[in-house]
PDB file of C-alpha atoms and ligand atoms in Angstrom:
ATOM      1  CA  MET I   1     130.549 269.417 119.056  1.00 94.00           C
ATOM      2  CA  ILE I   2     132.488 270.050 115.889  1.00 97.00           C
ATOM      3  CA  ARG I   3     135.937 268.592 115.346  1.00 98.00           C
ATOM      4  CA  ILE I   4     138.248 269.505 112.483  1.00 98.00           C
ATOM      5  CA  GLY I   5     141.409 267.902 111.165  1.00 98.00           C
ATOM      6  CA  PRO I   6     143.382 266.717 108.133  1.00 98.00           C
ATOM      7  CA  ALA I   7     143.305 263.396 106.274  1.00 97.00           C
ATOM      8  CA  GLY I   8     146.862 262.306 106.897  1.00 96.00           C
ATOM      9  CA  ILE I   9     150.145 263.909 107.871  1.00 96.00           C
ATOM     10  CA  PRO I  10     149.955 267.688 107.276  1.00 97.00           C
ATOM     11  CA  LEU I  11     151.870 268.833 104.188  1.00 96.00           C
ATOM     12  CA  SER I  12     153.813 271.452 106.137  1.00 97.00           C
ATOM     13  CA  CYS I  13     154.936 268.955 108.785  1.00 96.00           C
ATOM     14  CA  LYS I  14     158.618 268.137 108.304  1.00 96.00           C
ATOM     15  CA  GLY I  15     158.507 264.769 110.044  1.00 94.00           C
ATOM     16  CA  ARG I  16     156.733 262.244 107.831  1.00 91.00           C
ATOM     17  CA  THR I  17     155.497 259.688 110.356  1.00 93.00           C
ATOM     18  CA  ASN I  18     151.946 259.598 111.692  1.00 95.00           C
ATOM     19  CA  LYS I  19     153.329 260.324 115.123  1.00 96.00           C
ATOM     20  CA  ASP I  20     154.920 263.542 113.818  1.00 96.00           C
ATOM     21  CA  GLY I  21     151.672 264.364 112.049  1.00 97.00           C
ATOM     22  CA  LEU I  22     149.546 263.930 115.138  1.00 98.00           C
ATOM     23  CA  ARG I  23     151.768 266.144 117.279  1.00 98.00           C
ATOM     24  CA  TYR I  24     151.745 268.745 114.515  1.00 98.00           C
ATOM     25  CA  VAL I  25     147.947 268.718 114.348  1.00 98.00           C
ATOM     26  CA  LYS I  26     147.807 269.544 118.045  1.00 98.00           C
ATOM     27  CA  GLU I  27     150.870 271.638 118.705  1.00 98.00           C
ATOM     28  CA  VAL I  28     151.172 273.665 115.514  1.00 98.00           C
ATOM     29  CA  LEU I  29     147.768 273.656 113.819  1.00 98.00           C
ATOM     30  CA  ASP I  30     145.776 273.571 117.066  1.00 97.00           C
ATOM     31  CA  LEU I  31     143.082 271.307 115.600  1.00 98.00           C
ATOM     32  CA  ASN I  32     141.339 268.372 117.265  1.00 98.00           C
ATOM     33  CA  ALA I  33     141.002 265.484 114.804  1.00 98.00           C
ATOM     34  CA  MET I  34     143.087 263.486 112.354  1.00 98.00           C
ATOM     35  CA  GLU I  35     142.384 260.631 109.972  1.00 98.00           C
ATOM     36  CA  VAL I  36     145.433 258.411 109.594  1.00 97.00           C
ATOM     37  CA  GLN I  37     145.848 257.286 105.977  1.00 96.00           C
ATOM     38  CA  PHE I  38     146.959 253.736 105.373  1.00 93.00           C
ATOM     39  CA  ILE I  39     146.970 254.297 101.646  1.00 83.00           C
ATOM     40  CA  ARG I  40     150.331 254.849  99.998  1.00 68.00           C
ATOM     41  CA  GLY I  41     153.433 253.375 101.596  1.00 56.00           C
ATOM     42  CA  LEU I  42     150.935 251.127 103.259  1.00 55.00           C
ATOM     43  CA  PHE I  43     151.039 250.463 107.001  1.00 68.00           C
ATOM     44  CA  ARG I  44     154.196 252.206 107.917  1.00 77.00           C
ATOM     45  CA  MET I  45     153.350 251.933 111.565  1.00 90.00           C
ATOM     46  CA  ASP I  46     154.540 249.559 114.240  1.00 92.00           C
ATOM     47  CA  ASP I  47     152.726 248.734 117.467  1.00 95.00           C
ATOM     48  CA  GLU I  48     154.855 251.131 119.433  1.00 95.00           C
ATOM     49  CA  GLU I  49     153.867 254.081 117.274  1.00 95.00           C
ATOM     50  CA  ALA I  50     150.205 253.040 117.417  1.00 96.00           C
ATOM     51  CA  ILE I  51     150.335 253.018 121.203  1.00 98.00           C
ATOM     52  CA  PHE I  52     151.943 256.469 121.210  1.00 98.00           C
ATOM     53  CA  MET I  53     149.091 257.652 118.943  1.00 97.00           C
ATOM     54  CA  LYS I  54     146.552 256.383 121.436  1.00 98.00           C
ATOM     55  CA  GLU I  55     148.131 257.920 124.496  1.00 98.00           C
ATOM     56  CA  TYR I  56     148.913 261.236 122.872  1.00 98.00           C
ATOM     57  CA  SER I  57     145.499 261.626 121.258  1.00 98.00           C
ATOM     58  CA  LYS I  58     143.642 260.819 124.475  1.00 98.00           C
ATOM     59  CA  LYS I  59     145.754 263.176 126.552  1.00 98.00           C
ATOM     60  CA  ASN I  60     145.424 266.027 124.083  1.00 98.00           C
ATOM     61  CA  ASP I  61     141.841 265.427 122.982  1.00 98.00           C
ATOM     62  CA  VAL I  62     142.559 264.781 119.316  1.00 98.00           C
ATOM     63  CA  GLU I  63     140.015 262.373 117.846  1.00 98.00           C
ATOM     64  CA  LEU I  64     141.549 259.706 115.614  1.00 98.00           C
ATOM     65  CA  HIS I  65     140.094 257.913 112.618  1.00 98.00           C
ATOM     66  CA  VAL I  66     141.822 255.685 110.081  1.00 98.00           C
ATOM     67  CA  HIS I  67     141.428 255.213 106.332  1.00 97.00           C
ATOM     68  CA  ALA I  68     142.003 251.642 105.134  1.00 96.00           C
ATOM     69  CA  PRO I  69     143.824 250.995 101.826  1.00 94.00           C
ATOM     70  CA  TYR I  70     141.871 252.385  98.849  1.00 92.00           C
ATOM     71  CA  TYR I  71     141.656 249.224  96.861  1.00 92.00           C
ATOM     72  CA  THR I  72     139.252 246.842  98.551  1.00 95.00           C
ATOM     73  CA  ASN I  73     136.318 245.036  96.969  1.00 97.00           C
ATOM     74  CA  LEU I  74     133.762 243.388  99.215  1.00 98.00           C
ATOM     75  CA  ALA I  75     131.717 242.433  96.151  1.00 97.00           C
ATOM     76  CA  GLY I  76     134.626 240.752  94.390  1.00 95.00           C
ATOM     77  CA  ASP I  77     135.581 237.132  93.730  1.00 96.00           C
ATOM     78  CA  GLU I  78     137.140 234.915  96.342  1.00 96.00           C
ATOM     79  CA  GLU I  79     140.659 236.106  95.753  1.00 97.00           C
ATOM     80  CA  GLU I  80     139.721 239.784  95.900  1.00 96.00           C
ATOM     81  CA  LEU I  81     137.622 239.217  98.947  1.00 97.00           C
ATOM     82  CA  GLU I  82     140.441 237.514 100.792  1.00 97.00           C
ATOM     83  CA  MET I  83     142.818 240.351  99.883  1.00 95.00           C
ATOM     84  CA  SER I  84     140.252 242.899 101.070  1.00 96.00           C
ATOM     85  CA  PHE I  85     139.587 241.168 104.383  1.00 97.00           C
ATOM     86  CA  GLU I  86     143.308 240.907 105.006  1.00 95.00           C
ATOM     87  CA  LYS I  87     143.941 244.609 104.362  1.00 94.00           C
ATOM     88  CA  ILE I  88     140.953 245.707 106.431  1.00 96.00           C
ATOM     89  CA  LEU I  89     141.786 243.431 109.344  1.00 96.00           C
ATOM     90  CA  LYS I  90     145.350 244.644 109.443  1.00 94.00           C
ATOM     91  CA  ALA I  91     144.142 248.258 109.381  1.00 95.00           C
ATOM     92  CA  GLY I  92     141.574 247.325 112.037  1.00 97.00           C
ATOM     93  CA  TYR I  93     144.216 245.895 114.313  1.00 96.00           C
ATOM     94  CA  LEU I  94     146.277 249.102 114.190  1.00 96.00           C
ATOM     95  CA  SER I  95     143.159 251.304 114.447  1.00 97.00           C
ATOM     96  CA  ASN I  96     142.208 249.542 117.640  1.00 98.00           C
ATOM     97  CA  LEU I  97     145.696 249.921 119.038  1.00 97.00           C
ATOM     98  CA  MET I  98     145.513 253.653 118.263  1.00 97.00           C
ATOM     99  CA  GLY I  99     142.126 253.925 119.922  1.00 98.00           C
ATOM    100  CA  ALA I 100     140.700 255.197 116.625  1.00 98.00           C
ATOM    101  CA  LYS I 101     136.959 255.693 116.465  1.00 98.00           C
ATOM    102  CA  ILE I 102     136.174 254.730 112.864  1.00 98.00           C
ATOM    103  CA  LEU I 103     138.031 252.750 110.199  1.00 98.00           C
ATOM    104  CA  VAL I 104     136.969 254.087 106.808  1.00 98.00           C
ATOM    105  CA  ILE I 105     136.692 251.541 104.009  1.00 97.00           C
ATOM    106  CA  HIS I 106     135.752 251.618 100.335  1.00 97.00           C
ATOM    107  CA  PRO I 107     133.043 248.967  99.934  1.00 98.00           C
ATOM    108  CA  GLY I 108     133.629 247.749  96.366  1.00 97.00           C
ATOM    109  CA  PHE I 109     132.620 247.658  92.695  1.00 96.00           C
ATOM    110  CA  TYR I 110     129.595 246.426  90.763  1.00 97.00           C
ATOM    111  CA  GLY I 111     131.800 244.778  88.129  1.00 95.00           C
ATOM    112  CA  ASP I 112     129.547 242.464  86.109  1.00 95.00           C
ATOM    113  CA  LEU I 113     126.990 242.180  88.880  1.00 96.00           C
ATOM    114  CA  SER I 114     123.665 243.973  89.024  1.00 97.00           C
ATOM    115  CA  GLU I 115     123.194 246.682  91.649  1.00 97.00           C
ATOM    116  CA  GLU I 116     121.039 244.296  93.703  1.00 97.00           C
ATOM    117  CA  GLU I 117     123.560 241.465  93.601  1.00 97.00           C
ATOM    118  CA  THR I 118     126.351 243.847  94.553  1.00 98.00           C
ATOM    119  CA  MET I 119     124.272 245.087  97.475  1.00 98.00           C
ATOM    120  CA  GLU I 120     123.635 241.537  98.660  1.00 98.00           C
ATOM    121  CA  ARG I 121     127.291 240.591  98.520  1.00 98.00           C
ATOM    122  CA  ILE I 122     128.397 243.734 100.271  1.00 98.00           C
ATOM    123  CA  ILE I 123     125.883 243.270 103.078  1.00 98.00           C
ATOM    124  CA  GLU I 124     126.990 239.662 103.472  1.00 98.00           C
ATOM    125  CA  ASN I 125     130.698 240.479 103.521  1.00 98.00           C
ATOM    126  CA  VAL I 126     130.423 243.542 105.734  1.00 98.00           C
ATOM    127  CA  SER I 127     128.605 241.300 108.249  1.00 98.00           C
ATOM    128  CA  GLN I 128     131.485 238.830 107.982  1.00 98.00           C
ATOM    129  CA  LEU I 129     133.904 241.615 108.628  1.00 98.00           C
ATOM    130  CA  ARG I 130     131.942 242.739 111.671  1.00 97.00           C
ATOM    131  CA  LYS I 131     132.166 239.213 113.055  1.00 98.00           C
ATOM    132  CA  MET I 132     135.915 239.122 112.469  1.00 98.00           C
ATOM    133  CA  PHE I 133     136.300 242.480 114.231  1.00 98.00           C
ATOM    134  CA  LYS I 134     134.339 241.170 117.194  1.00 98.00           C
ATOM    135  CA  LYS I 135     136.379 237.991 117.341  1.00 98.00           C
ATOM    136  CA  GLU I 136     139.630 239.960 117.256  1.00 98.00           C
ATOM    137  CA  LYS I 137     138.240 242.360 119.883  1.00 98.00           C
ATOM    138  CA  ILE I 138     138.650 245.337 117.586  1.00 98.00           C
ATOM    139  CA  GLU I 139     136.571 248.150 119.028  1.00 98.00           C
ATOM    140  CA  THR I 140     137.064 250.575 116.152  1.00 98.00           C
ATOM    141  CA  LYS I 141     133.859 250.855 114.129  1.00 98.00           C
ATOM    142  CA  ILE I 142     133.706 249.980 110.457  1.00 98.00           C
ATOM    143  CA  GLY I 143     132.823 253.054 108.405  1.00 98.00           C
ATOM    144  CA  LEU I 144     131.554 252.735 104.822  1.00 98.00           C
ATOM    145  CA  GLU I 145     132.410 255.668 102.615  1.00 98.00           C
ATOM    146  CA  THR I 146     130.084 257.188 100.025  1.00 98.00           C
ATOM    147  CA  MET I 147     131.880 256.922  96.669  1.00 98.00           C
ATOM    148  CA  GLY I 148     132.218 259.400  93.810  1.00 96.00           C
ATOM    149  CA  LYS I 149     132.008 257.312  90.643  1.00 96.00           C
ATOM    150  CA  GLN I 150     129.041 255.718  88.899  1.00 95.00           C
ATOM    151  CA  LYS I 151     130.679 252.312  88.481  1.00 94.00           C
ATOM    152  CA  VAL I 152     131.622 252.101  92.131  1.00 97.00           C
ATOM    153  CA  PHE I 153     129.209 250.874  94.775  1.00 98.00           C
ATOM    154  CA  GLY I 154     128.476 253.556  97.344  1.00 98.00           C
ATOM    155  CA  SER I 155     125.800 256.148  96.605  1.00 98.00           C
ATOM    156  CA  LEU I 156     124.493 257.724  99.799  1.00 98.00           C
ATOM    157  CA  ASP I 157     121.333 255.574  99.568  1.00 98.00           C
ATOM    158  CA  GLU I 158     123.336 252.378  99.114  1.00 98.00           C
ATOM    159  CA  ILE I 159     125.593 253.107 102.051  1.00 98.00           C
ATOM    160  CA  ILE I 160     122.583 253.884 104.248  1.00 98.00           C
ATOM    161  CA  GLU I 161     120.960 250.611 103.164  1.00 98.00           C
ATOM    162  CA  VAL I 162     124.011 248.561 104.185  1.00 98.00           C
ATOM    163  CA  CYS I 163     124.249 250.398 107.519  1.00 98.00           C
ATOM    164  CA  LYS I 164     120.576 249.627 108.162  1.00 98.00           C
ATOM    165  CA  LYS I 165     121.177 245.933 107.527  1.00 98.00           C
ATOM    166  CA  VAL I 166     124.472 245.486 109.359  1.00 98.00           C
ATOM    167  CA  LYS I 167     124.390 246.678 112.928  1.00 94.00           C
ATOM    168  CA  GLY I 168     127.326 248.626 114.289  1.00 92.00           C
ATOM    169  CA  VAL I 169     128.507 249.771 110.863  1.00 98.00           C
ATOM    170  CA  THR I 170     128.445 253.490 110.218  1.00 98.00           C
ATOM    171  CA  PRO I 171     128.346 255.686 107.097  1.00 98.00           C
ATOM    172  CA  VAL I 172     131.224 258.003 106.255  1.00 98.00           C
ATOM    173  CA  ILE I 173     129.846 261.033 104.486  1.00 98.00           C
ATOM    174  CA  ASP I 174     132.282 262.023 101.764  1.00 98.00           C
ATOM    175  CA  LEU I 175     130.812 265.310 100.541  1.00 98.00           C
ATOM    176  CA  GLY I 176     133.149 265.652  97.554  1.00 97.00           C
ATOM    177  CA  HIS I 177     132.052 262.207  96.380  1.00 97.00           C
ATOM    178  CA  ILE I 178     128.346 262.888  96.905  1.00 98.00           C
ATOM    179  CA  HIS I 179     128.700 266.198  95.069  1.00 98.00           C
ATOM    180  CA  ALA I 180     130.503 264.554  92.128  1.00 97.00           C
ATOM    181  CA  ARG I 181     128.158 261.598  91.895  1.00 97.00           C
ATOM    182  CA  CYS I 182     125.098 263.848  91.679  1.00 96.00           C
ATOM    183  CA  ASN I 183     126.838 266.216  89.273  1.00 96.00           C
ATOM    184  CA  GLY I 184     127.146 269.177  91.611  1.00 97.00           C
ATOM    185  CA  CYS I 185     123.981 268.940  93.695  1.00 96.00           C
ATOM    186  CA  LEU I 186     125.406 270.330  96.932  1.00 98.00           C
ATOM    187  CA  LYS I 187     124.894 274.079  96.862  1.00 97.00           C
ATOM    188  CA  SER I 188     122.416 275.276  99.465  1.00 97.00           C
ATOM    189  CA  LYS I 189     121.704 274.707 103.126  1.00 97.00           C
ATOM    190  CA  GLU I 190     118.757 272.527 102.121  1.00 97.00           C
ATOM    191  CA  ASP I 191     120.984 270.333  99.976  1.00 98.00           C
ATOM    192  CA  PHE I 192     123.184 269.549 102.955  1.00 98.00           C
ATOM    193  CA  GLU I 193     120.212 269.165 105.272  1.00 97.00           C
ATOM    194  CA  ASN I 194     118.793 266.570 102.869  1.00 98.00           C
ATOM    195  CA  ILE I 195     121.805 264.388 103.570  1.00 98.00           C
ATOM    196  CA  PHE I 196     121.146 264.492 107.312  1.00 98.00           C
ATOM    197  CA  ALA I 197     117.440 263.863 106.692  1.00 98.00           C
ATOM    198  CA  LYS I 198     118.284 260.689 104.757  1.00 98.00           C
ATOM    199  CA  LEU I 199     120.592 259.537 107.553  1.00 98.00           C
ATOM    200  CA  LYS I 200     117.994 260.116 110.238  1.00 97.00           C
ATOM    201  CA  PRO I 201     116.703 256.501 110.429  1.00 97.00           C
ATOM    202  CA  LEU I 202     120.213 255.402 111.455  1.00 98.00           C
ATOM    203  CA  ARG I 203     120.004 257.597 114.575  1.00 97.00           C
ATOM    204  CA  LEU I 204     123.672 258.445 114.521  1.00 98.00           C
ATOM    205  CA  LYS I 205     125.125 260.280 117.478  1.00 97.00           C
ATOM    206  CA  HIS I 206     128.177 261.316 115.503  1.00 98.00           C
ATOM    207  CA  TYR I 207     128.940 261.924 111.843  1.00 98.00           C
ATOM    208  CA  LEU I 208     132.322 261.488 110.192  1.00 98.00           C
ATOM    209  CA  ILE I 209     132.429 263.833 107.194  1.00 98.00           C
ATOM    210  CA  HIS I 210     135.106 264.148 104.493  1.00 98.00           C
ATOM    211  CA  ILE I 211     135.393 267.528 102.780  1.00 98.00           C
ATOM    212  CA  THR I 212     137.241 268.589  99.666  1.00 97.00           C
ATOM    213  CA  GLY I 213     136.567 270.504  96.501  1.00 97.00           C
ATOM    214  CA  VAL I 214     136.145 268.170  93.582  1.00 97.00           C
ATOM    215  CA  LEU I 215     136.325 268.280  89.802  1.00 96.00           C
ATOM    216  CA  TYR I 216     133.731 266.039  88.162  1.00 97.00           C
ATOM    217  CA  GLU I 217     131.889 265.292  84.943  1.00 96.00           C
ATOM    218  CA  ASN I 218     128.790 263.202  84.211  1.00 95.00           C
ATOM    219  CA  GLY I 219     128.522 262.092  87.800  1.00 95.00           C
ATOM    220  CA  ASN I 220     132.127 260.977  88.091  1.00 96.00           C
ATOM    221  CA  GLU I 221     134.857 262.434  90.248  1.00 96.00           C
ATOM    222  CA  TYR I 222     138.091 263.374  88.432  1.00 95.00           C
ATOM    223  CA  TYR I 223     140.216 264.780  91.183  1.00 94.00           C
ATOM    224  CA  HIS I 224     140.264 266.792  94.362  1.00 96.00           C
ATOM    225  CA  ILE I 225     140.695 270.566  94.185  1.00 97.00           C
ATOM    226  CA  PRO I 226     141.013 273.257  96.886  1.00 97.00           C
ATOM    227  CA  LEU I 227     137.794 274.302  98.608  1.00 97.00           C
ATOM    228  CA  LYS I 228     137.997 277.855  97.310  1.00 96.00           C
ATOM    229  CA  LYS I 229     138.100 276.594  93.706  1.00 96.00           C
ATOM    230  CA  SER I 230     135.159 274.285  94.227  1.00 96.00           C
ATOM    231  CA  ASP I 231     131.513 274.867  93.279  1.00 97.00           C
ATOM    232  CA  MET I 232     130.457 273.249  96.558  1.00 97.00           C
ATOM    233  CA  PRO I 233     130.278 275.998  99.172  1.00 97.00           C
ATOM    234  CA  VAL I 234     131.260 275.243 102.768  1.00 97.00           C
ATOM    235  CA  GLU I 235     129.306 278.010 104.508  1.00 97.00           C
ATOM    236  CA  PRO I 236     125.818 276.512 104.074  1.00 98.00           C
ATOM    237  CA  LEU I 237     127.096 273.238 105.512  1.00 98.00           C
ATOM    238  CA  LEU I 238     128.577 274.986 108.539  1.00 98.00           C
ATOM    239  CA  GLU I 239     125.359 276.929 109.046  1.00 97.00           C
ATOM    240  CA  ILE I 240     123.288 273.784 109.182  1.00 97.00           C
ATOM    241  CA  LEU I 241     125.770 272.117 111.535  1.00 97.00           C
ATOM    242  CA  LEU I 242     125.472 275.017 113.952  1.00 96.00           C
ATOM    243  CA  GLU I 243     121.740 275.347 113.602  1.00 95.00           C
ATOM    244  CA  LYS I 244     121.017 271.678 114.283  1.00 96.00           C
ATOM    245  CA  ARG I 245     123.949 271.202 116.664  1.00 95.00           C
ATOM    246  CA  TYR I 246     125.138 268.077 114.926  1.00 96.00           C
ATOM    247  CA  ASN I 247     128.044 266.239 116.490  1.00 97.00           C
ATOM    248  CA  VAL I 248     130.493 265.992 113.600  1.00 98.00           C
ATOM    249  CA  THR I 249     134.115 265.455 112.695  1.00 98.00           C
ATOM    250  CA  LEU I 250     135.161 267.299 109.536  1.00 98.00           C
ATOM    251  CA  ILE I 251     138.180 265.791 107.812  1.00 98.00           C
ATOM    252  CA  SER I 252     139.820 267.851 105.084  1.00 98.00           C
ATOM    253  CA  GLU I 253     140.827 265.743 102.090  1.00 97.00           C
ATOM    254  CA  SER I 254     141.676 268.781 100.012  1.00 97.00           C
ATOM    255  CA  PRO I 255     144.982 268.889  98.121  1.00 97.00           C
ATOM    256  CA  LEU I 256     145.695 271.800 100.452  1.00 97.00           C
ATOM    257  CA  LEU I 257     145.008 269.461 103.379  1.00 97.00           C
ATOM    258  CA  GLU I 258     145.651 271.393 106.599  1.00 97.00           C
ATOM    259  CA  HIS I 259     145.293 274.767 104.886  1.00 98.00           C
ATOM    260  CA  ASP I 260     141.720 273.925 103.992  1.00 98.00           C
ATOM    261  CA  ALA I 261     141.124 272.420 107.449  1.00 98.00           C
ATOM    262  CA  THR I 262     142.168 275.802 108.850  1.00 98.00           C
ATOM    263  CA  TYR I 263     140.021 277.558 106.253  1.00 98.00           C
ATOM    264  CA  ILE I 264     137.008 275.562 107.475  1.00 98.00           C
ATOM    265  CA  ARG I 265     137.841 276.530 111.023  1.00 97.00           C
ATOM    266  CA  LEU I 266     138.063 280.237 110.124  1.00 97.00           C
ATOM    267  CA  GLN I 267     134.728 280.130 108.302  1.00 97.00           C
ATOM    268  CA  LEU I 268     133.147 278.363 111.253  1.00 97.00           C
ATOM    269  CA  GLU I 269     134.489 280.859 113.761  1.00 96.00           C
ATOM    270  CA  LYS I 270     133.347 283.762 111.579  1.00 96.00           C
ATOM    271  CA  LEU I 271     129.854 282.324 111.610  1.00 96.00           C
ATOM    272  CA  LEU I 272     130.023 281.865 115.373  1.00 94.00           C
ATOM    273  CA  GLN I 273     131.103 285.463 115.835  1.00 94.00           C
ATOM    274  CA  LYS I 274     128.116 286.594 113.801  1.00 94.00           C
ATOM    275  CA  LYS I 275     125.733 284.412 115.758  1.00 91.00           C
ATOM    276  CA  THR I 276     126.982 285.216 119.258  1.00 90.00           C
ATOM    277  CA  GLY I 277     128.249 288.770 118.807  1.00 92.00           C
ATOM    278  CA  LYS I 278     131.445 287.716 120.610  1.00 90.00           C
ATOM    279  CA  GLU I 279     134.680 288.867 119.052  1.00 87.00           C
ATOM    280  CA  GLU I 280     136.832 286.109 120.536  1.00 89.00           C
ATOM    281  CA  ILE I 281     135.424 282.698 119.923  1.00 92.00           C
ATOM    282  CA  ASP I 282     136.903 279.224 119.599  1.00 94.00           C
ATOM    283  CA  TYR I 283     135.052 276.531 117.685  1.00 94.00           C
ATOM    284  CA  ARG I 284     135.706 274.085 120.511  1.00 92.00           C
ATOM    285  CA  ASP I 285     133.539 276.193 122.829  1.00 86.00           C
ATOM    286  CA  ILE I 286     130.349 275.094 121.096  1.00 80.00           C
ATOM    287  CA  LYS I 287     128.764 272.129 122.733  1.00 69.00           C
TER     288      LYS I 287
HETATM  289 ZN1  LIG C 301     138.133 257.200 100.839  1.00 55.22          ZN
END
C-alpha cells in the first residue's frame, strides 16, 4: 500500500489548527496520510484536539505521524539531553493520544565527539528513550530521521546502525536529506533501490519516507525546493515502489507542501494507468 500526505497543515487550508489540517487532507485533498509538525509554535495542541485527531483519522483512514521539535540532541551534554528528552516525551504523549504511528526525531550532532563516540551516546540515549516510552505506555514508535548535513549525525548507514542496536526504533527515510548528503546521488531506479537494499536487514513492514526537492552543496542541504525544480526525480522512486510492492507512506515536505503531495499522487496514478491499461485508477486500489 502507498499512502500520501503533507508534512503539516496544508498551505491552502484556511483554518490553522492540526484538526483543520487533518479534515482538509481528507475532505478537500482526498489524501490518506499526514505528519503533524510540532516544530514552530510548538505544541499548540490540547488533549481534546489530540483525541479528535485519533477518532477522525481512524474513521477516515488517514494515517498519522508526528514530527518532534527540530532541535534535539541525544549526543549532547546533560542539559541538552534533559531538554531533548523533555521535548520528545511531550511529543510522544500527544502522538500516542492521536494514535500516531511514528514520532520522527532528529538524533543529534557530533559536536566535539568522534563519529564512534556520537554513535555510542545516541544508541545509549535512544534506548533510554525507548524505556521511557514503555514506562509511559506510549505506543507510538520512535523514528530516527536521516539528516542532510555533514556535521549532523544521521547518514543512512548511521541511522540503520542505531535501529539495529535498539529494538523497536525505526528509520525515517528523508530522501531530500540523503540526496543532499551524498551530493545528488539519487537519480535512477537503482539509486532508490539501493536504499531499500541497505534497509533490508531491519525487515521493516512499513517505510516512512519524506520527500522534497532540495538545494545542496558539498554534501550539505541549504533549503527545500519544489519537486519539479529538483534534480532528484520522483518517477524512478515510484516505479520501484510499485515493482517491489513496498508498503510506504510518502510525506511531502516540499515548500509547495500539498501541491507536491498531489503531484506525487498524479505521477503515481499515471504510472499505474500505464501498467494496468486502466483509464480510471486510484492509488489506494493498489494493495
Ligand atoms: Zn525532520
